[in-house]
Short mmCIF file of C-alpha atoms and ligand atoms in Angstrom, two decimals:
data_model
loop_
_atom_site.label_atom_id
_atom_site.label_comp_id
_atom_site.label_asym_id
_atom_site.label_seq_id
_atom_site.Cartn_x
_atom_site.Cartn_y
_atom_site.Cartn_z
CA MET V 3 0.07 -0.07 -0.07
CA GLU V 4 1.11 3.24 -0.90
CA ILE V 5 1.43 6.22 1.81
CA ASN V 6 0.26 9.45 0.99
CA LEU V 7 1.20 12.82 1.55
CA PRO V 8 -0.49 14.48 4.89
CA LYS V 9 -3.34 16.90 3.61
CA GLY V 10 -2.33 20.27 2.79
CA THR V 11 1.69 19.28 1.76
CA HIS V 12 3.22 18.85 -1.22
CA ASP V 13 6.16 17.46 -2.88
CA VAL V 14 8.44 20.20 -4.83
CA ILE V 15 9.73 18.25 -7.60
CA LEU V 16 11.76 18.47 -10.85
CA ASP V 17 10.67 21.60 -12.62
CA GLU V 18 8.90 22.72 -9.58
CA ALA V 19 11.76 22.51 -7.39
CA ARG V 20 14.01 24.33 -10.51
CA ALA V 21 11.98 27.15 -10.14
CA TYR V 22 11.37 27.57 -6.70
CA ASP V 23 15.38 27.77 -6.03
CA ARG V 24 15.31 30.62 -9.05
CA ILE V 25 12.56 32.46 -6.96
CA GLU V 26 14.78 31.88 -3.76
CA THR V 27 18.04 33.13 -5.67
CA VAL V 28 16.05 36.09 -7.17
CA PHE V 29 14.51 36.96 -3.96
CA LYS V 30 18.30 36.99 -2.37
CA ALA V 31 19.95 38.86 -4.80
CA ALA V 32 17.11 41.49 -4.42
CA ALA V 33 18.11 41.27 -0.68
CA ASP V 34 21.58 41.65 -1.05
CA LEU V 35 21.23 44.69 -2.92
CA TYR V 36 19.30 46.34 -0.39
CA GLY V 37 21.99 45.47 2.51
CA PHE V 38 20.27 42.42 4.34
CA ASN V 39 21.92 39.26 5.72
CA GLU V 40 20.73 35.68 5.86
CA MET V 41 19.40 34.44 9.04
CA ARG V 42 18.29 31.18 9.74
CA THR V 43 16.18 30.05 13.10
CA PRO V 44 14.63 26.91 13.84
CA VAL V 45 11.94 25.42 12.91
CA ILE V 46 10.07 24.62 16.34
CA GLU V 47 10.46 26.96 18.99
CA HIS V 48 8.16 27.49 22.27
CA THR V 49 4.88 27.88 21.91
CA GLU V 50 4.75 30.87 24.23
CA LEU V 51 7.09 33.07 21.31
CA PHE V 52 4.28 32.85 19.15
CA VAL V 53 1.33 33.43 22.27
CA ARG V 54 3.34 36.81 22.99
CA SER V 55 4.50 38.06 19.30
CA VAL V 56 1.97 36.85 16.69
CA GLY V 57 -0.85 36.90 19.42
CA ASP V 58 -3.50 34.67 21.23
CA SER V 59 -6.44 36.86 20.03
CA SER V 60 -4.97 36.18 15.79
CA ASP V 61 -6.51 33.16 14.21
CA ILE V 62 -3.32 31.77 13.91
CA VAL V 63 -2.78 31.56 17.55
CA ARG V 64 -5.94 30.48 18.30
CA LYS V 65 -6.64 28.09 15.92
CA GLU V 66 -4.24 27.24 13.37
CA MET V 67 -0.73 26.43 15.27
CA TYR V 68 0.85 22.74 15.19
CA THR V 69 1.64 22.47 18.87
CA PHE V 70 2.67 19.27 21.10
CA LYS V 71 4.07 18.30 24.15
CA ASP V 72 7.62 17.34 23.41
CA LYS V 73 8.97 14.24 25.39
CA GLY V 74 10.63 16.44 28.12
CA ASP V 75 6.69 17.67 28.34
CA ARG V 76 7.45 21.08 26.80
CA SER V 77 4.70 22.52 24.47
CA ILE V 78 6.54 23.35 21.20
CA THR V 79 5.37 24.33 18.25
CA LEU V 80 6.07 24.51 14.37
CA ARG V 81 6.33 28.28 13.12
CA PRO V 82 3.44 29.37 11.97
CA GLU V 83 6.17 32.36 10.36
CA LEU V 84 9.51 33.47 10.16
CA THR V 85 8.87 37.12 12.23
CA ALA V 86 8.54 35.79 15.35
CA GLY V 87 11.60 33.45 15.40
CA ILE V 88 13.84 36.06 13.83
CA MET V 89 12.90 38.63 16.83
CA ARG V 90 13.93 36.00 19.39
CA SER V 91 17.63 35.40 18.09
CA ILE V 92 17.96 38.97 17.73
CA VAL V 93 17.27 39.31 21.37
CA ASN V 94 18.99 35.73 22.19
CA ASN V 95 21.93 37.01 20.78
CA LYS V 96 21.62 40.70 21.55
CA LEU V 97 22.46 41.68 18.12
CA TYR V 98 20.88 45.29 18.94
CA ALA V 99 24.17 45.87 20.73
CA THR V 100 26.76 44.11 18.82
CA GLN V 101 25.58 44.59 15.23
CA ASP V 102 24.66 48.28 13.47
CA LEU V 103 20.94 48.99 13.82
CA PRO V 104 19.33 48.62 11.79
CA LEU V 105 19.67 44.78 12.02
CA LYS V 106 18.73 43.86 8.42
CA ALA V 107 17.84 39.87 8.16
CA TYR V 108 16.46 37.95 5.60
CA TYR V 109 15.31 34.44 5.46
CA VAL V 110 13.79 31.53 3.40
CA GLY V 111 12.05 28.00 4.87
CA PRO V 112 9.10 26.49 5.44
CA ALA V 113 5.98 27.18 7.90
CA PHE V 114 3.30 25.20 8.84
CA ARG V 115 -0.31 26.48 9.89
CA TYR V 116 -3.13 24.18 10.20
CA GLU V 117 -5.77 25.89 7.59
CA ARG V 118 -8.47 24.20 5.32
CA PRO V 119 -6.01 23.25 2.00
CA GLN V 120 -7.13 25.53 -1.22
CA LEU V 121 -5.42 27.50 -4.18
CA GLY V 122 -2.29 28.62 -2.90
CA ARG V 123 -3.31 27.54 0.73
CA TYR V 124 -1.21 24.80 2.65
CA ARG V 125 -0.44 23.65 5.76
CA GLN V 126 3.26 23.15 5.05
CA PHE V 127 4.59 26.11 3.13
CA ASN V 128 7.95 28.43 2.28
CA GLN V 129 8.13 31.75 3.03
CA PHE V 130 10.88 34.47 1.85
CA GLY V 131 11.21 37.66 3.65
CA VAL V 132 12.91 39.76 5.28
CA GLU V 133 13.19 42.57 8.69
CA ALA V 134 14.79 45.50 9.24
CA VAL V 135 15.23 46.24 13.47
CA GLY V 136 16.06 49.27 14.85
CA VAL V 137 15.33 52.21 13.02
CA THR V 138 12.06 54.91 13.24
CA SER V 139 12.26 56.53 10.50
CA PRO V 140 9.54 56.03 7.94
CA TYR V 141 12.31 55.91 5.38
CA SER V 142 13.54 52.04 6.79
CA ASP V 143 9.23 51.25 5.72
CA ALA V 144 9.13 53.13 2.43
CA GLU V 145 12.85 51.13 1.84
CA VAL V 146 11.24 47.91 3.01
CA ILE V 147 7.87 48.18 0.90
CA MET V 148 9.99 48.77 -2.20
CA LEU V 149 12.75 45.75 -1.37
CA GLY V 150 9.42 43.25 -1.78
CA PHE V 151 7.80 44.99 -4.69
CA ASN V 152 11.25 45.47 -6.50
CA ALA V 153 11.87 41.78 -5.71
CA LEU V 154 8.66 40.54 -7.31
CA LYS V 155 9.17 42.70 -10.59
CA MET V 156 12.28 40.98 -10.59
CA LEU V 157 10.80 37.27 -11.15
CA GLY V 158 8.81 39.10 -13.61
CA PHE V 159 5.31 40.25 -12.43
CA GLU V 160 3.88 43.57 -13.78
CA ASP V 161 1.26 45.32 -12.45
CA ILE V 162 1.46 44.50 -9.11
CA THR V 163 -0.91 45.48 -6.83
CA LEU V 164 0.26 47.40 -3.54
CA LYS V 165 -2.56 47.52 -0.83
CA ILE V 166 -1.64 49.37 1.81
CA ASN V 167 -3.07 51.05 4.84
CA THR V 168 -1.95 52.44 8.75
CA LEU V 169 -2.67 51.15 11.94
CA GLY V 170 -1.76 54.03 13.76
CA ASP V 171 0.09 53.85 16.71
CA GLU V 172 -1.24 52.64 19.62
CA ALA V 173 -3.40 55.45 21.26
CA SER V 174 -5.10 55.91 17.64
CA ARG V 175 -6.23 52.02 17.47
CA ASN V 176 -7.55 52.32 21.24
CA ASN V 177 -9.28 55.18 20.18
CA TYR V 178 -10.44 53.37 17.06
CA ARG V 179 -11.25 50.25 18.76
CA VAL V 180 -13.98 51.49 21.01
CA ALA V 181 -15.52 53.09 18.07
CA LEU V 182 -15.77 49.92 16.11
CA LYS V 183 -17.32 48.20 19.31
CA GLU V 184 -19.90 50.64 19.65
CA TYR V 185 -21.03 50.63 15.72
CA PHE V 186 -20.96 46.76 15.73
CA ALA V 187 -22.92 46.30 18.71
CA HIS V 188 -25.86 47.26 17.45
CA HIS V 189 -24.78 44.61 14.44
CA LEU V 190 -23.41 41.92 16.14
CA GLU V 191 -26.58 40.08 16.42
CA GLY V 192 -26.69 39.47 12.55
CA MET V 193 -22.70 38.56 11.81
CA CYS V 194 -21.06 35.29 11.72
CA GLU V 195 -19.71 33.37 14.81
CA ASP V 196 -16.18 34.29 13.95
CA CYS V 197 -16.70 38.04 14.01
CA LYS V 198 -18.57 37.37 16.95
CA VAL V 199 -15.28 36.30 18.74
CA ARG V 200 -13.16 39.21 16.76
CA TYR V 201 -15.48 41.70 18.54
CA GLU V 202 -14.29 40.21 22.32
CA VAL V 203 -11.12 39.72 21.43
CA ASN V 204 -9.59 42.04 18.57
CA PRO V 205 -12.92 43.97 16.65
CA LEU V 206 -9.94 45.65 13.96
CA ARG V 207 -10.26 42.08 12.57
CA ILE V 208 -13.90 42.07 11.64
CA LEU V 209 -12.90 44.56 9.47
CA ASP V 210 -11.82 42.04 6.91
CA CYS V 211 -14.57 39.43 7.71
CA LYS V 212 -15.25 37.56 4.21
CA VAL V 213 -18.71 37.24 4.53
CA PRO V 214 -20.47 39.08 2.18
CA GLU V 215 -23.39 40.50 4.34
CA ASP V 216 -20.92 41.20 7.14
CA GLN V 217 -18.93 43.12 4.47
CA LYS V 218 -22.44 45.35 3.76
CA ILE V 219 -22.28 45.91 7.90
CA VAL V 220 -18.72 46.78 7.48
CA GLU V 221 -19.00 49.30 4.87
CA GLY V 222 -20.70 51.37 7.27
CA ALA V 223 -17.80 51.47 10.08
CA PRO V 224 -15.94 54.09 11.39
CA LYS V 225 -13.18 54.56 9.48
CA MET V 226 -9.22 54.51 10.90
CA SER V 227 -8.13 57.20 9.10
CA ASN V 228 -10.73 59.18 11.06
CA TYR V 229 -8.89 58.31 14.24
CA LEU V 230 -5.08 58.69 13.32
CA SER V 231 -3.23 60.92 15.54
CA PRO V 232 -1.65 64.02 13.55
CA GLU V 233 1.94 61.93 14.24
CA ALA V 234 0.56 58.43 12.90
CA LYS V 235 -0.95 60.51 9.90
CA ASP V 236 2.26 62.33 9.17
CA ARG V 237 4.11 58.88 9.39
CA PHE V 238 1.72 57.35 6.83
CA ASP V 239 2.30 60.57 4.55
CA ALA V 240 5.88 60.66 4.54
CA ILE V 241 5.64 56.63 2.98
CA LEU V 242 3.01 57.12 0.33
CA ALA V 243 5.18 60.14 -0.61
CA LEU V 244 8.00 57.95 -1.10
CA LEU V 245 6.33 55.42 -2.73
CA ASP V 246 4.71 58.39 -5.08
CA ALA V 247 8.26 59.60 -5.35
CA PHE V 248 10.03 56.43 -6.97
CA SER V 249 6.56 55.16 -9.42
CA VAL V 250 5.19 52.32 -7.14
CA PRO V 251 1.04 52.49 -7.67
CA TYR V 252 -0.46 51.63 -3.90
CA GLU V 253 -3.95 51.41 -3.69
CA ILE V 254 -4.89 52.60 0.16
CA ASP V 255 -6.95 49.73 1.59
CA GLU V 256 -9.01 51.31 5.04
CA ASN V 257 -9.95 47.71 6.02
CA LEU V 258 -6.75 45.70 5.49
CA VAL V 259 -5.71 45.26 9.33
CA ARG V 260 -3.66 41.96 9.01
CA GLY V 261 -4.04 38.55 10.93
CA LEU V 262 -1.07 38.90 13.17
CA ASP V 263 -1.01 41.25 16.52
CA TYR V 264 2.39 43.05 15.96
CA TYR V 265 1.37 45.55 13.62
CA SER V 266 1.46 49.09 14.27
CA HIS V 267 1.46 52.02 11.59
CA VAL V 268 1.93 50.90 8.08
CA VAL V 269 0.71 47.37 6.86
CA PHE V 270 0.51 46.25 2.98
CA GLU V 271 -0.17 43.24 1.03
CA TYR V 272 1.19 42.56 -2.86
CA HIS V 273 -1.15 41.01 -4.74
CA TYR V 274 -1.24 39.69 -8.38
CA THR V 275 -4.14 38.63 -10.95
CA THR V 276 -3.17 36.57 -14.03
CA LYS V 277 -4.16 37.00 -17.88
CA LYS V 278 -6.38 34.28 -16.84
CA GLY V 279 -7.76 35.94 -13.70
CA VAL V 280 -5.72 33.85 -11.11
CA ASN V 281 -5.85 35.28 -7.84
CA VAL V 282 -4.40 33.80 -4.87
CA GLY V 283 -4.84 35.86 -2.51
CA ALA V 284 -1.86 38.16 -1.04
CA MET V 285 1.59 36.83 -2.41
CA GLY V 286 3.31 39.04 0.08
CA ALA V 287 2.23 40.80 3.17
CA GLY V 288 3.80 42.66 5.63
CA GLY V 289 3.78 45.70 7.89
CA HIS V 290 5.59 47.96 10.96
CA TYR V 291 6.16 46.76 14.15
CA ASP V 292 6.98 48.49 17.99
CA ASN V 293 6.32 46.68 20.47
CA LEU V 294 7.96 42.64 19.10
CA ILE V 295 11.58 42.82 20.65
CA SER V 296 10.21 44.72 23.90
CA ASP V 297 7.49 42.20 24.00
CA LEU V 298 10.63 39.24 23.77
CA GLY V 299 12.98 40.60 26.62
CA GLY V 300 14.61 43.11 24.49
CA PRO V 301 14.68 47.06 24.19
CA ALA V 302 11.70 49.33 22.35
CA LEU V 303 13.21 48.87 18.65
CA SER V 304 10.87 48.90 16.22
CA GLY V 305 10.84 47.54 13.01
CA VAL V 306 9.40 46.51 9.77
CA GLY V 307 9.42 43.67 7.45
CA PHE V 308 7.28 41.37 5.14
CA ALA V 309 7.03 37.76 3.99
CA CYS V 310 6.35 36.42 0.51
CA GLY V 311 4.71 33.27 0.19
CA ILE V 312 6.94 30.27 -2.64
CA GLU V 313 3.88 28.68 -3.35
CA ARG V 314 2.02 31.57 -4.21
CA VAL V 315 4.53 33.30 -6.37
CA TYR V 316 5.20 30.18 -7.93
CA ALA V 317 1.61 29.61 -8.84
CA LEU V 318 1.17 33.02 -10.30
CA LEU V 319 4.83 33.23 -12.60
CA LYS V 320 3.32 29.57 -13.49
CA ASP V 321 -0.20 30.67 -14.91
CA ASP V 322 1.48 33.79 -16.27
CA GLU V 323 4.39 31.43 -17.96
CA LEU V 324 6.64 33.91 -16.79
CA LEU V 325 9.08 31.08 -15.62
CA VAL V 326 12.23 30.94 -16.84
CA ASP V 327 15.19 28.29 -16.73
CA THR V 328 13.05 25.74 -15.22
CA LYS V 329 14.44 23.35 -18.02
CA GLU V 330 16.77 20.65 -16.82
CA THR V 331 19.97 21.23 -19.16
CA THR V 332 23.59 19.54 -18.92
CA ASP V 333 26.99 20.57 -20.86
CA PHE V 334 27.93 17.38 -21.66
CA TYR V 335 26.10 13.62 -22.04
CA VAL V 336 28.74 10.52 -22.26
CA MET V 337 27.32 7.96 -24.52
CA PRO V 338 29.85 5.00 -24.46
CA MET V 339 29.32 2.39 -26.98
CA GLY V 340 29.30 -0.97 -24.92
CA GLU V 341 30.88 -2.39 -22.07
CA GLU V 342 34.63 -1.50 -23.30
CA ALA V 343 33.80 2.12 -23.95
CA LEU V 344 32.77 2.63 -20.23
CA GLN V 345 35.94 2.91 -18.54
CA ASP V 346 36.78 5.37 -21.45
CA GLY V 347 33.71 7.33 -20.89
CA PHE V 348 33.37 7.29 -17.14
CA MET V 349 37.32 8.57 -17.59
CA VAL V 350 36.17 11.56 -19.97
CA GLY V 351 32.94 12.72 -17.18
CA ALA V 352 35.72 12.89 -14.40
CA ALA V 353 37.86 14.92 -16.81
CA LEU V 354 35.19 17.55 -17.84
CA ARG V 355 33.31 17.49 -14.24
CA ALA V 356 37.12 18.97 -12.87
CA ALA V 357 37.04 21.15 -14.92
CA GLY V 358 33.80 22.73 -14.26
CA TYR V 359 31.26 21.03 -16.84
CA ARG V 360 27.99 19.83 -15.86
CA THR V 361 28.69 16.11 -17.07
CA GLU V 362 26.60 13.23 -17.26
CA VAL V 363 27.50 9.40 -18.36
CA CYS V 364 25.54 6.84 -19.52
CA LEU V 365 26.53 3.86 -17.21
CA GLU V 366 24.57 1.33 -18.56
CA ASN V 367 25.22 -0.78 -21.43
CA LYS V 368 22.10 1.58 -23.93
CA ASN V 369 21.80 1.51 -27.80
CA PHE V 370 23.08 5.24 -29.58
CA LYS V 371 18.92 6.07 -29.90
CA THR V 372 18.42 5.37 -26.19
CA MET V 373 20.99 7.47 -25.30
CA PHE V 374 20.79 10.18 -27.54
CA LYS V 375 17.00 10.62 -26.28
CA ARG V 376 18.36 10.72 -22.91
CA ALA V 377 20.85 13.77 -23.62
CA GLU V 378 17.81 15.78 -25.36
CA ARG V 379 15.83 14.96 -22.10
CA LYS V 380 18.73 16.24 -20.08
CA GLY V 381 19.16 19.35 -22.38
CA SER V 382 22.42 18.30 -23.09
CA ARG V 383 24.74 20.85 -25.64
CA PHE V 384 26.98 18.53 -26.77
CA ALA V 385 26.71 14.35 -26.67
CA ILE V 386 29.92 12.80 -26.74
CA ILE V 387 29.85 9.31 -28.57
CA ILE V 388 33.14 6.72 -28.05
CA GLY V 389 33.12 3.20 -29.05
CA ASP V 390 35.81 1.08 -30.78
CA ASP V 391 37.35 3.50 -33.39
CA GLU V 392 37.28 6.24 -31.13
CA ILE V 393 38.91 4.02 -28.17
CA LYS V 394 41.73 2.91 -30.55
CA THR V 395 42.39 6.24 -31.83
CA GLU V 396 41.90 8.09 -28.15
CA THR V 397 39.36 10.85 -29.63
CA VAL V 398 35.68 11.02 -28.77
CA THR V 399 32.89 12.48 -31.46
CA MET V 400 31.33 15.47 -30.43
CA LYS V 401 28.11 16.11 -31.43
CA ASN V 402 26.24 19.52 -31.03
CA MET V 403 22.66 18.92 -29.95
CA ALA V 404 21.27 22.19 -31.70
CA THR V 405 22.87 22.19 -35.02
CA GLN V 406 23.61 18.47 -35.69
CA GLU V 407 27.24 19.38 -36.44
CA GLN V 408 29.89 16.35 -35.45
CA PHE V 409 33.64 16.44 -34.78
CA LYS V 410 36.31 14.13 -33.46
CA VAL V 411 38.51 15.71 -30.61
CA ALA V 412 41.79 13.79 -29.18
CA TYR V 413 41.12 12.73 -25.38
CA GLY V 414 44.07 14.70 -24.40
CA ASP V 415 42.28 17.99 -26.21
CA LEU V 416 38.98 17.45 -24.67
CA ILE V 417 39.46 20.76 -22.07
CA ALA V 418 40.69 22.85 -23.94
CA LYS V 419 37.32 21.84 -26.90
CA ALA V 420 34.91 22.60 -24.39
CA ASP V 421 36.36 25.62 -22.99
CA GLU V 422 36.70 26.82 -26.86
CA LEU V 423 33.00 25.69 -27.63
CA PHE V 424 31.27 27.20 -24.21
CA ASP V 425 33.67 30.83 -24.70
CA LEU V 426 32.16 30.85 -28.03
CA GLU V 427 28.65 30.17 -26.69
CA ASP V 428 28.92 32.71 -23.94
CA GLU V 429 28.91 35.31 -26.43
CA GLU V 430 25.21 34.42 -26.85
CA HIS V 431 24.66 32.98 -23.66
CA HIS V 432 26.01 33.83 -19.75
CA HIS V 433 27.15 30.19 -19.22
CA HIS V 434 28.17 29.41 -15.56
CA HIS V 435 31.67 28.81 -15.61
CA GLU V 436 32.37 32.34 -16.32
CA GLU V 437 30.15 33.77 -13.39
P1 HAM O 735 1.31 36.28 6.73
O1 HAM O 735 0.38 37.42 5.95
O2 HAM O 735 0.48 35.77 7.84
O3 HAM O 735 2.37 37.42 7.19
O4 HAM O 735 2.10 35.29 5.43
C1 HAM O 735 2.78 36.08 4.35
C2 HAM O 735 2.51 35.56 3.58
O5 HAM O 735 2.75 34.33 3.47
C3 HAM O 735 1.35 35.67 2.85
O6 HAM O 735 1.22 36.76 2.19
C4 HAM O 735 1.37 34.28 1.61
O7 HAM O 735 1.64 34.63 0.77
C5 HAM O 735 1.69 33.24 2.51
N1 HAM O 735 1.16 32.35 3.00
C6 HAM O 735 1.09 32.75 4.26
N2 HAM O 735 0.02 32.04 4.80
C7 HAM O 735 0.07 30.89 3.91
C8 HAM O 735 -0.63 28.99 3.68
N3 HAM O 735 -1.28 28.27 4.40
N4 HAM O 735 -0.25 28.49 2.61
C9 HAM O 735 0.60 29.40 1.73
N5 HAM O 735 1.13 30.73 1.62
C10 HAM O 735 0.87 31.01 2.74
C11 HAM O 735 3.71 36.55 8.02
O8 HAM O 735 4.17 35.68 7.68
C12 HAM O 735 4.40 37.47 8.35
N6 HAM O 735 5.63 36.78 9.08
C13 HAM O 735 4.39 39.11 7.63
C14 HAM O 735 5.63 40.03 8.11
C15 HAM O 735 7.16 39.88 8.48
N7 HAM O 735 5.44 40.89 8.69
C16 HAM O 735 6.41 41.62 9.11
N8 HAM O 735 7.65 41.12 8.85
#
């Protein structure tokens, strides 16, 4: 009997794995461009970390965490997101005292949420994200928003929709919460069960309820913009002005409140709809936070960050045929004709690899046609044929897979010939040996 995948998980294999690798490479290049350094934190953390950061009024902590007791009776949780672990690490390692501020970290890795699986929503998924901690300037918020936007553009997306809102400072939010409670008190009876809970634990979350009848009620609710302190409003305006100055298009969405409790001031999401109309929800999201580091026992430092869902980014790129370089390629495919030729073929393969050429040697005794097909499927640039004649004369027959052109190369000249061939091709392609 076969064993199936746990619900909500998926294998990343073949072309898809190559595409993920490229997505991560582009993200890392973008983060590097802005001076961010990688941080890798554990997949398991103490449950308390997420209760204190993501927050016990969030859906994530209330019902989506993979939490278990380990054999030492400690409550452990598979991380539902990566920001909390990064903050814990900054505090534990006192990076704020030993490194220049802002601390700028990027990360890639799996996260786990017990959600109902659907298009673009998994129980194990991968995030790429950044955090900049320790500057208060709205320039820092703008920089991180632009980094995410540019990374997505570097991947090939055009027409990204940046939804943006401000949750203001704590005082603004407290006043707004009172106003919302007053308003929703009159409507609560007709609203969904989730909203009734949200009313008690975090009334702001009612604003992004997806139930159509509830949305009508939300339309009449008081607006955050009317409750912002002058400082909070100025801060938001400064960020918007920077986005304007750099022609980053955005849509202000006053109902954008985000599902994690740690945000204050600016929050944002990146959205994209494919030509076929596919929309998987936010491909990335983030915001500013003021109390994360101090709530975890560190000093009062604020920060800003975002995370993108790699599965969602992949699905959208694929749907719009924006995936590039995902086909398998190799430089040489060595085709020994018969047992005796394998010995020489094995040696030729080793020599080419030692010189940095991606080379596969057919190790089984296969006929020419079969090996040639394999060379094609491997995306080989050249086939190297070694038969009885070749062994005798210590030469190989090389075949350019694209042009079918064939020529002989002496064993001793192989590497020089390979260098010459790939130098020539490099004038059009940028080949990996030269990078
Ligand atoms: P989030 O909005 O919960 O924020 O997740 C960020 C992104 O992860 C989403 O926009 C989505 O692309 C992806 N994602 C979330 N859940 C799933 C899922 N079940 N399946 C597939 N993809 C998913 C955060 O996680 C924050 N830590 C972002 C942040 C960083 N804020 C400040 N710094």
